[in-house]
């Protein structure tokens, strides 16, 4: 794993909705917006700031990115491959694994609610598969 801090400029993306993720991103400085693109219109669903982690919901559940992560300001971050985290997770006691999974499930539910809320406020129609978080 590289400990090198990476930087992206405002408007650049860490990943896009539907991407297969293989890393988590530790935001060291800056602000990242989660958004969806529906019929050419960007819908903001949440923002994260310095000290937060993104991409972690796919670590345990092997799912695609639910949203696009776009820099609102210049963002400095560390990218940590899932393989490194999974190797570390394999060495911890079962209770800790259960706790991590619980936190991950709660975070996924929270982000899904934020996504649904953003879509409900949007007048552009989208399929029930998208609302349910199922990607083609």
PDB file of C-alpha atoms in Angstrom:
ATOM      1  CA  UNK A   1       0.000   0.000   0.000  1.00  0.00           C
ATOM      2  CA  UNK A   2       1.266   3.435  -0.857  1.00  0.00           C
ATOM      3  CA  UNK A   3       1.110   5.986   1.925  1.00  0.00           C
ATOM      4  CA  UNK A   4       1.366   8.770  -0.589  1.00  0.00           C
ATOM      5  CA  UNK A   5      -1.265  11.465  -0.217  1.00  0.00           C
ATOM      6  CA  UNK A   6      -3.137  12.095  -3.471  1.00  0.00           C
ATOM      7  CA  UNK A   7      -4.861  15.318  -4.433  1.00  0.00           C
ATOM      8  CA  UNK A   8      -7.707  16.131  -6.797  1.00  0.00           C
ATOM      9  CA  UNK A   9      -9.053  19.518  -7.791  1.00  0.00           C
ATOM     10  CA  UNK A  10     -12.557  20.871  -7.385  1.00  0.00           C
ATOM     11  CA  UNK A  11     -14.903  19.172  -9.872  1.00  0.00           C
ATOM     12  CA  UNK A  12     -12.776  16.032 -10.289  1.00  0.00           C
ATOM     13  CA  UNK A  13     -14.176  12.659  -9.242  1.00  0.00           C
ATOM     14  CA  UNK A  14     -12.825   9.902  -7.016  1.00  0.00           C
ATOM     15  CA  UNK A  15     -15.258   7.410  -8.542  1.00  0.00           C
ATOM     16  CA  UNK A  16     -18.550   7.353 -10.436  1.00  0.00           C
ATOM     17  CA  UNK A  17     -21.927   5.824  -9.748  1.00  0.00           C
ATOM     18  CA  UNK A  18     -21.881   2.170 -10.829  1.00  0.00           C
ATOM     19  CA  UNK A  19     -18.073   1.807 -10.684  1.00  0.00           C
ATOM     20  CA  UNK A  20     -16.636  -1.332  -9.139  1.00  0.00           C
ATOM     21  CA  UNK A  21     -14.603  -0.147  -6.173  1.00  0.00           C
ATOM     22  CA  UNK A  22     -11.471  -1.822  -4.851  1.00  0.00           C
ATOM     23  CA  UNK A  23     -10.329   0.850  -2.371  1.00  0.00           C
ATOM     24  CA  UNK A  24     -11.556   3.103   0.394  1.00  0.00           C
ATOM     25  CA  UNK A  25     -10.652   6.773   0.462  1.00  0.00           C
ATOM     26  CA  UNK A  26      -9.577   8.486   3.673  1.00  0.00           C
ATOM     27  CA  UNK A  27     -10.321  12.199   3.250  1.00  0.00           C
ATOM     28  CA  UNK A  28      -7.467  14.133   4.830  1.00  0.00           C
ATOM     29  CA  UNK A  29      -8.468  17.587   3.680  1.00  0.00           C
ATOM     30  CA  UNK A  30     -11.336  19.018   1.691  1.00  0.00           C
ATOM     31  CA  UNK A  31     -14.940  18.244   0.931  1.00  0.00           C
ATOM     32  CA  UNK A  32     -16.523  15.598  -1.311  1.00  0.00           C
ATOM     33  CA  UNK A  33     -20.102  15.592  -2.598  1.00  0.00           C
ATOM     34  CA  UNK A  34     -22.078  12.427  -3.313  1.00  0.00           C
ATOM     35  CA  UNK A  35     -24.321  12.926  -6.298  1.00  0.00           C
ATOM     36  CA  UNK A  36     -26.407  11.095  -8.854  1.00  0.00           C
ATOM     37  CA  UNK A  37     -26.907  11.980 -12.495  1.00  0.00           C
ATOM     38  CA  UNK A  38     -30.455  11.615 -13.761  1.00  0.00           C
ATOM     39  CA  UNK A  39     -31.230  12.693 -17.320  1.00  0.00           C
ATOM     40  CA  UNK A  40     -28.260  15.059 -17.344  1.00  0.00           C
ATOM     41  CA  UNK A  41     -29.191  16.649 -14.023  1.00  0.00           C
ATOM     42  CA  UNK A  42     -26.876  16.311 -11.003  1.00  0.00           C
ATOM     43  CA  UNK A  43     -28.688  15.516  -7.739  1.00  0.00           C
ATOM     44  CA  UNK A  44     -26.678  16.052  -4.554  1.00  0.00           C
ATOM     45  CA  UNK A  45     -27.424  13.470  -1.871  1.00  0.00           C
ATOM     46  CA  UNK A  46     -24.727  14.084   0.776  1.00  0.00           C
ATOM     47  CA  UNK A  47     -21.314  15.586   1.523  1.00  0.00           C
ATOM     48  CA  UNK A  48     -18.321  14.342   3.500  1.00  0.00           C
ATOM     49  CA  UNK A  49     -15.420  16.318   4.893  1.00  0.00           C
ATOM     50  CA  UNK A  50     -11.980  16.016   6.391  1.00  0.00           C
ATOM     51  CA  UNK A  51     -11.543  12.916   8.534  1.00  0.00           C
ATOM     52  CA  UNK A  52     -14.228  10.816   6.871  1.00  0.00           C
ATOM     53  CA  UNK A  53     -13.937   7.610   4.843  1.00  0.00           C
ATOM     54  CA  UNK A  54     -15.772   6.884   1.597  1.00  0.00           C
ATOM     55  CA  UNK A  55     -16.104   3.766  -0.518  1.00  0.00           C
ATOM     56  CA  UNK A  56     -16.306   1.587   2.586  1.00  0.00           C
ATOM     57  CA  UNK A  57     -19.815   0.258   1.927  1.00  0.00           C
ATOM     58  CA  UNK A  58     -18.452  -1.885  -0.917  1.00  0.00           C
ATOM     59  CA  UNK A  59     -15.682  -3.351   1.257  1.00  0.00           C
ATOM     60  CA  UNK A  60     -17.888  -5.925   2.983  1.00  0.00           C
ATOM     61  CA  UNK A  61     -20.760  -6.188   0.520  1.00  0.00           C
ATOM     62  CA  UNK A  62     -18.844  -6.214  -2.788  1.00  0.00           C
ATOM     63  CA  UNK A  63     -21.269  -3.820  -4.413  1.00  0.00           C
ATOM     64  CA  UNK A  64     -20.922  -1.084  -6.981  1.00  0.00           C
ATOM     65  CA  UNK A  65     -20.670   2.573  -6.062  1.00  0.00           C
ATOM     66  CA  UNK A  66     -24.127   3.927  -5.241  1.00  0.00           C
ATOM     67  CA  UNK A  67     -23.160   7.482  -6.178  1.00  0.00           C
ATOM     68  CA  UNK A  68     -20.515   9.662  -7.802  1.00  0.00           C
ATOM     69  CA  UNK A  69     -17.960  11.154  -5.395  1.00  0.00           C
ATOM     70  CA  UNK A  70     -16.933  14.606  -6.671  1.00  0.00           C
ATOM     71  CA  UNK A  71     -14.560  17.099  -5.067  1.00  0.00           C
ATOM     72  CA  UNK A  72     -16.303  20.287  -3.917  1.00  0.00           C
ATOM     73  CA  UNK A  73     -12.929  21.797  -3.047  1.00  0.00           C
ATOM     74  CA  UNK A  74      -9.363  20.622  -3.481  1.00  0.00           C
ATOM     75  CA  UNK A  75      -9.256  17.226  -1.746  1.00  0.00           C
ATOM     76  CA  UNK A  76      -6.264  15.405  -0.281  1.00  0.00           C
ATOM     77  CA  UNK A  77      -6.796  11.711   0.460  1.00  0.00           C
ATOM     78  CA  UNK A  78      -5.210   8.330   1.017  1.00  0.00           C
ATOM     79  CA  UNK A  79      -6.454   5.456  -1.126  1.00  0.00           C
ATOM     80  CA  UNK A  80      -6.347   2.141   0.744  1.00  0.00           C
ATOM     81  CA  UNK A  81      -6.935  -1.056  -1.283  1.00  0.00           C
ATOM     82  CA  UNK A  82      -9.631  -3.407   0.000  1.00  0.00           C
ATOM     83  CA  UNK A  83      -7.114  -6.265  -0.078  1.00  0.00           C
ATOM     84  CA  UNK A  84      -5.067  -4.541   2.647  1.00  0.00           C
ATOM     85  CA  UNK A  85      -8.117  -3.888   4.809  1.00  0.00           C
ATOM     86  CA  UNK A  86      -9.530  -7.388   4.291  1.00  0.00           C
ATOM     87  CA  UNK A  87      -6.201  -8.907   5.308  1.00  0.00           C
ATOM     88  CA  UNK A  88      -6.278  -6.847   8.501  1.00  0.00           C
ATOM     89  CA  UNK A  89      -9.960  -7.642   9.120  1.00  0.00           C
ATOM     90  CA  UNK A  90      -9.225 -11.374   8.844  1.00  0.00           C
ATOM     91  CA  UNK A  91      -6.889 -11.142  11.854  1.00  0.00           C
ATOM     92  CA  UNK A  92      -9.324  -9.492  14.284  1.00  0.00           C
ATOM     93  CA  UNK A  93     -11.639 -11.369  16.686  1.00  0.00           C
ATOM     94  CA  UNK A  94     -15.162 -12.273  15.535  1.00  0.00           C
ATOM     95  CA  UNK A  95     -16.782  -9.681  17.803  1.00  0.00           C
ATOM     96  CA  UNK A  96     -14.828  -6.875  16.157  1.00  0.00           C
ATOM     97  CA  UNK A  97     -15.756  -8.190  12.694  1.00  0.00           C
ATOM     98  CA  UNK A  98     -19.406  -8.212  13.730  1.00  0.00           C
ATOM     99  CA  UNK A  99     -19.111  -4.637  15.017  1.00  0.00           C
ATOM    100  CA  UNK A 100     -17.485  -3.447  11.774  1.00  0.00           C
ATOM    101  CA  UNK A 101     -20.184  -5.159   9.704  1.00  0.00           C
ATOM    102  CA  UNK A 102     -22.890  -3.580  11.876  1.00  0.00           C
ATOM    103  CA  UNK A 103     -21.409  -0.105  11.387  1.00  0.00           C
ATOM    104  CA  UNK A 104     -21.087  -0.729   7.663  1.00  0.00           C
ATOM    105  CA  UNK A 105     -24.709  -1.902   7.405  1.00  0.00           C
ATOM    106  CA  UNK A 106     -25.922   1.162   9.301  1.00  0.00           C
ATOM    107  CA  UNK A 107     -23.857   3.453   7.095  1.00  0.00           C
ATOM    108  CA  UNK A 108     -25.231   1.775   3.976  1.00  0.00           C
ATOM    109  CA  UNK A 109     -28.799   2.235   5.242  1.00  0.00           C
ATOM    110  CA  UNK A 110     -28.134   5.879   6.090  1.00  0.00           C
ATOM    111  CA  UNK A 111     -26.658   6.585   2.655  1.00  0.00           C
ATOM    112  CA  UNK A 112     -29.511   4.719   0.959  1.00  0.00           C
ATOM    113  CA  UNK A 113     -32.020   6.892   2.857  1.00  0.00           C
ATOM    114  CA  UNK A 114     -30.112  10.024   1.849  1.00  0.00           C
ATOM    115  CA  UNK A 115     -30.121   8.835  -1.761  1.00  0.00           C
ATOM    116  CA  UNK A 116     -33.854   8.043  -1.663  1.00  0.00           C
ATOM    117  CA  UNK A 117     -34.581  11.409  -0.092  1.00  0.00           C
ATOM    118  CA  UNK A 118     -32.631  13.193  -2.824  1.00  0.00           C
ATOM    119  CA  UNK A 119     -34.437  11.238  -5.513  1.00  0.00           C
ATOM    120  CA  UNK A 120     -37.857  11.829  -3.960  1.00  0.00           C
ATOM    121  CA  UNK A 121     -37.256  15.564  -4.048  1.00  0.00           C
ATOM    122  CA  UNK A 122     -36.280  15.296  -7.719  1.00  0.00           C
ATOM    123  CA  UNK A 123     -39.084  15.595 -10.285  1.00  0.00           C
ATOM    124  CA  UNK A 124     -37.201  13.703 -13.023  1.00  0.00           C
ATOM    125  CA  UNK A 125     -38.552  10.147 -13.188  1.00  0.00           C
ATOM    126  CA  UNK A 126     -36.246   7.176 -12.694  1.00  0.00           C
ATOM    127  CA  UNK A 127     -36.875   3.459 -12.570  1.00  0.00           C
ATOM    128  CA  UNK A 128     -37.862   1.538  -9.452  1.00  0.00           C
ATOM    129  CA  UNK A 129     -34.588  -0.440  -9.800  1.00  0.00           C
ATOM    130  CA  UNK A 130     -32.595   2.756  -9.324  1.00  0.00           C
ATOM    131  CA  UNK A 131     -34.722   3.796  -6.333  1.00  0.00           C
ATOM    132  CA  UNK A 132     -34.165   0.348  -4.780  1.00  0.00           C
ATOM    133  CA  UNK A 133     -30.398   0.602  -5.316  1.00  0.00           C
ATOM    134  CA  UNK A 134     -30.220  -2.175  -7.926  1.00  0.00           C
ATOM    135  CA  UNK A 135     -27.876  -1.470 -10.832  1.00  0.00           C
ATOM    136  CA  UNK A 136     -27.894  -3.104 -14.227  1.00  0.00           C
TER     137      UNK A 136
END
